[in-house]
Short mmCIF file of C-alpha atoms in Angstrom, two decimals:
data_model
loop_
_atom_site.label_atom_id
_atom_site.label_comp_id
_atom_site.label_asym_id
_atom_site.label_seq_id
_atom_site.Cartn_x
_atom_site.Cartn_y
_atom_site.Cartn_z
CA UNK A 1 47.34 154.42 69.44
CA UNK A 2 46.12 157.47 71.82
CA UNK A 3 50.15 157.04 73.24
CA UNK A 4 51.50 156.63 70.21
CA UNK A 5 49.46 159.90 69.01
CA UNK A 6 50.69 161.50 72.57
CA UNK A 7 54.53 161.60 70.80
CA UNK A 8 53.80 163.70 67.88
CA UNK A 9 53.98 167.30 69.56
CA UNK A 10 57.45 166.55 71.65
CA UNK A 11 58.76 165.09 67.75
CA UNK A 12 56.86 168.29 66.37
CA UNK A 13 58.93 170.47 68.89
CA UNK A 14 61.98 168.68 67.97
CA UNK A 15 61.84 168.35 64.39
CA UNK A 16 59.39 170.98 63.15
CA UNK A 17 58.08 170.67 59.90
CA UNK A 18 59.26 167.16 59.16
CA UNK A 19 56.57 165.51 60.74
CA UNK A 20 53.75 167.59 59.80
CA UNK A 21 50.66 165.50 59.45
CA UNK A 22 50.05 166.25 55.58
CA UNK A 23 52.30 168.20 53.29
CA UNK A 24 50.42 170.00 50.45
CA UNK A 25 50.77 172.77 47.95
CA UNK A 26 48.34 175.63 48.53
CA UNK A 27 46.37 175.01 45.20
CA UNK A 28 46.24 171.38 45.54
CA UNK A 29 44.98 171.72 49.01
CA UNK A 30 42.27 174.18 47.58
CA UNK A 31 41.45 171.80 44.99
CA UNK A 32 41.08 169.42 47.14
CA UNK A 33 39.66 170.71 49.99
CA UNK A 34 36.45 172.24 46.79
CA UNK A 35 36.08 168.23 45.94
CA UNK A 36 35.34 167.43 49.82
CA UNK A 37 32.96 170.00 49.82
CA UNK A 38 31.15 168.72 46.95
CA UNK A 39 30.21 172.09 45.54
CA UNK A 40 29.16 173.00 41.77
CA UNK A 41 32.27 175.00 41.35
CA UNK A 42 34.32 172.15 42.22
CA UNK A 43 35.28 170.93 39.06
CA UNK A 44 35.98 173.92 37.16
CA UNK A 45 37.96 175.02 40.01
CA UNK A 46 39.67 171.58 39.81
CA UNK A 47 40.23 171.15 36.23
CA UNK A 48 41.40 174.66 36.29
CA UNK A 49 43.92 174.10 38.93
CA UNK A 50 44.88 170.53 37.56
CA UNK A 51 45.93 172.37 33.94
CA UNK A 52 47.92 174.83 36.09
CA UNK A 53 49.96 172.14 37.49
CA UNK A 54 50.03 170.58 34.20
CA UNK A 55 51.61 173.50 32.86
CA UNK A 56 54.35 173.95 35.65
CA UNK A 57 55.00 170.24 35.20
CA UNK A 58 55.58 170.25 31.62
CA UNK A 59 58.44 172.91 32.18
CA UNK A 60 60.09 169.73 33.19
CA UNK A 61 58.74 166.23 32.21
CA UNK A 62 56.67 165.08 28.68
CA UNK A 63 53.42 167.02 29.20
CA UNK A 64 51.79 163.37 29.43
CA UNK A 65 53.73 162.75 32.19
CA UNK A 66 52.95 166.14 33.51
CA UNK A 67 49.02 165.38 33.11
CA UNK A 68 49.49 162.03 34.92
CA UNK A 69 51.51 163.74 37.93
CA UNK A 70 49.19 166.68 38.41
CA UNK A 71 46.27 164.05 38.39
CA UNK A 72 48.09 162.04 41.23
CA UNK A 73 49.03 165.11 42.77
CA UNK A 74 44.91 166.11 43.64
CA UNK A 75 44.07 162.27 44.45
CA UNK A 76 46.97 162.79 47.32
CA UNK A 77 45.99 166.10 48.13
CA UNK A 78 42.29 164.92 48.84
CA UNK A 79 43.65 161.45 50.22
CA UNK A 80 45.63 163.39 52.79
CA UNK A 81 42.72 166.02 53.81
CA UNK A 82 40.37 163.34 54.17
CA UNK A 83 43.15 161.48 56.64
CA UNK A 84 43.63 164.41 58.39
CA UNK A 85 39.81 165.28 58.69
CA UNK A 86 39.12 161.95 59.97
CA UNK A 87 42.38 161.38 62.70
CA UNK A 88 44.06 164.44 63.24
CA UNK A 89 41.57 167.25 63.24
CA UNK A 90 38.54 164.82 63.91
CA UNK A 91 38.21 166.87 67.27
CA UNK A 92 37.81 170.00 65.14
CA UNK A 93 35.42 168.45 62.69
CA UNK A 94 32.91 167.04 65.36
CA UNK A 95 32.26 171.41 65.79
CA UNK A 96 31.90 171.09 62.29
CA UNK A 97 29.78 169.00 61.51
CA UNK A 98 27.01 171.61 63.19
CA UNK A 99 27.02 173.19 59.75
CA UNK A 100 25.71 172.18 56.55
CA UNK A 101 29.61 172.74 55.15
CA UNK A 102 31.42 170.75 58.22
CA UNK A 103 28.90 167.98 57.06
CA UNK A 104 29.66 167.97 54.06
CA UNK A 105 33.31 167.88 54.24
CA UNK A 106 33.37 165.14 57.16
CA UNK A 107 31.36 162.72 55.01
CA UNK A 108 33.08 163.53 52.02
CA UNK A 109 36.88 162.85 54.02
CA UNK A 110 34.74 159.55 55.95
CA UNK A 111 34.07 158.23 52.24
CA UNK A 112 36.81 158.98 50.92
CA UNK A 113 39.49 157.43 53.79
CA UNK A 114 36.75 154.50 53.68
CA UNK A 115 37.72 153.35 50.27
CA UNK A 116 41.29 154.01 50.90
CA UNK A 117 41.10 151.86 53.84
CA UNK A 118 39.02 148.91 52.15
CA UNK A 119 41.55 149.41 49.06
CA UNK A 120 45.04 149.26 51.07
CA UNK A 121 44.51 145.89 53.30
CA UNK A 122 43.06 142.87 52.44
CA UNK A 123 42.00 139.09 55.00
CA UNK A 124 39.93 140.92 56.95
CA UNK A 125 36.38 141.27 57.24
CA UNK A 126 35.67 144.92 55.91
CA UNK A 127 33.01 146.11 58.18
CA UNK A 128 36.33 144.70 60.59
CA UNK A 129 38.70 146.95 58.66
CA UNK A 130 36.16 149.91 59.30
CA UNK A 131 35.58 150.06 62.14
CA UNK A 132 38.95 149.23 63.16
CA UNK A 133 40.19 152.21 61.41
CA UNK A 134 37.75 154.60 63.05
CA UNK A 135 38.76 153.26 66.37
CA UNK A 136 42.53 153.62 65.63
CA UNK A 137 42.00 157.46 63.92
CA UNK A 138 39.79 158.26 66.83
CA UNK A 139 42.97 157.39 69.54
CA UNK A 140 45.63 158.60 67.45
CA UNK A 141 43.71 161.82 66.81
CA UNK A 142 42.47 162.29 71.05
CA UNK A 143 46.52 161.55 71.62
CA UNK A 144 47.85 164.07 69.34
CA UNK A 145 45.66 166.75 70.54
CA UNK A 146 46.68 165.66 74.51
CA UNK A 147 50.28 165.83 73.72
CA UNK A 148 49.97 169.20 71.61
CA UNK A 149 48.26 170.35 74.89
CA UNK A 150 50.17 169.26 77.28
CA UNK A 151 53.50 170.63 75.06
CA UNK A 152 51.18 173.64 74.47
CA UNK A 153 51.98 173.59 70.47
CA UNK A 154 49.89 173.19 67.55
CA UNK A 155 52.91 171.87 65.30
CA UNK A 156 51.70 168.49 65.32
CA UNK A 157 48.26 169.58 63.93
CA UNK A 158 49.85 171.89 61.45
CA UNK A 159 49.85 171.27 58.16
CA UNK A 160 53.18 171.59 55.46
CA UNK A 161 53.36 174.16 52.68
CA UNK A 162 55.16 172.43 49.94
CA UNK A 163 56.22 173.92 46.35
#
């Protein structure tokens, strides 16, 4: 996994923003990013952000269908910040977690890619799939941030802006 991880700045260098780690729309991201934090605010803010979405959906699809995308669209934006928290930028979060805010965020994203994890595979032992998990994020993570080094590029560790 740490050479697999090694390839994503040279492919960053080559292909840009097509292999960004996590593609998300600024207000999603926030969104997100408020429900890792596990602040007070967080649901207003998300609800509020959620009808926004809702709205700019419904220019387009049934606003049911709009209320079920924009609700999809925050469980992937958290998914993907808790992914990235945990393998990409897990380098950057052990500095974090020295504040009351990194810690809260790191747990949050370790909870969160936990039950992802112990929801996606099944057969093995889940203390197995775990730990396994950590192990793999942990080399994939150390390898993109020696290629992006060595390349001297922070593409691979850059996230996407979408729409």
């Amino acid at each position: 996994m740490f050479e697999y991880g090694t390839s994503a700045a040279p492919l960053a260098a080559r292909h840009g923003d097509a292999v960004a780690p996590a593609v998300l729309n600024p207000a999603l991201g926030l969104a997100g990013l408020t429900l890792l934090l596990r602040q007070w605010w967080a649901l207003p803010f998300v609800a509020l952000v959620w009808a926004s979405t809702c709205r700019r959906l419904a220019r387009t699809v049934p606003v049911r269908e709009a209320a079920r995308l924009a609700g999809l669209s925050l469980v992937s934006a958290v998914q993907q910040e808790s992914s990235l928290v945990v393998r990409h930028w897990w380098p950057l979060a052990t500095i974090a977690i020295t504040t009351r805010l990194g810690r809260r965020v790191a747990l949050g994203a370790v909870l969160v890619d936990s039950t992802v994890t112990l929801t996606e595979r099944r057969g093995l032992d889940p203390l197995a799939r775990l730990g396994g998990r950590r192990i793999s994020d942990l080399a994939y993570g150390a390898g993109v941030w020696s290629g992006s080094m060595r390349q001297r590029t922070v593409k691979a560790l850059t996230l996407r802006r979408s729409r």
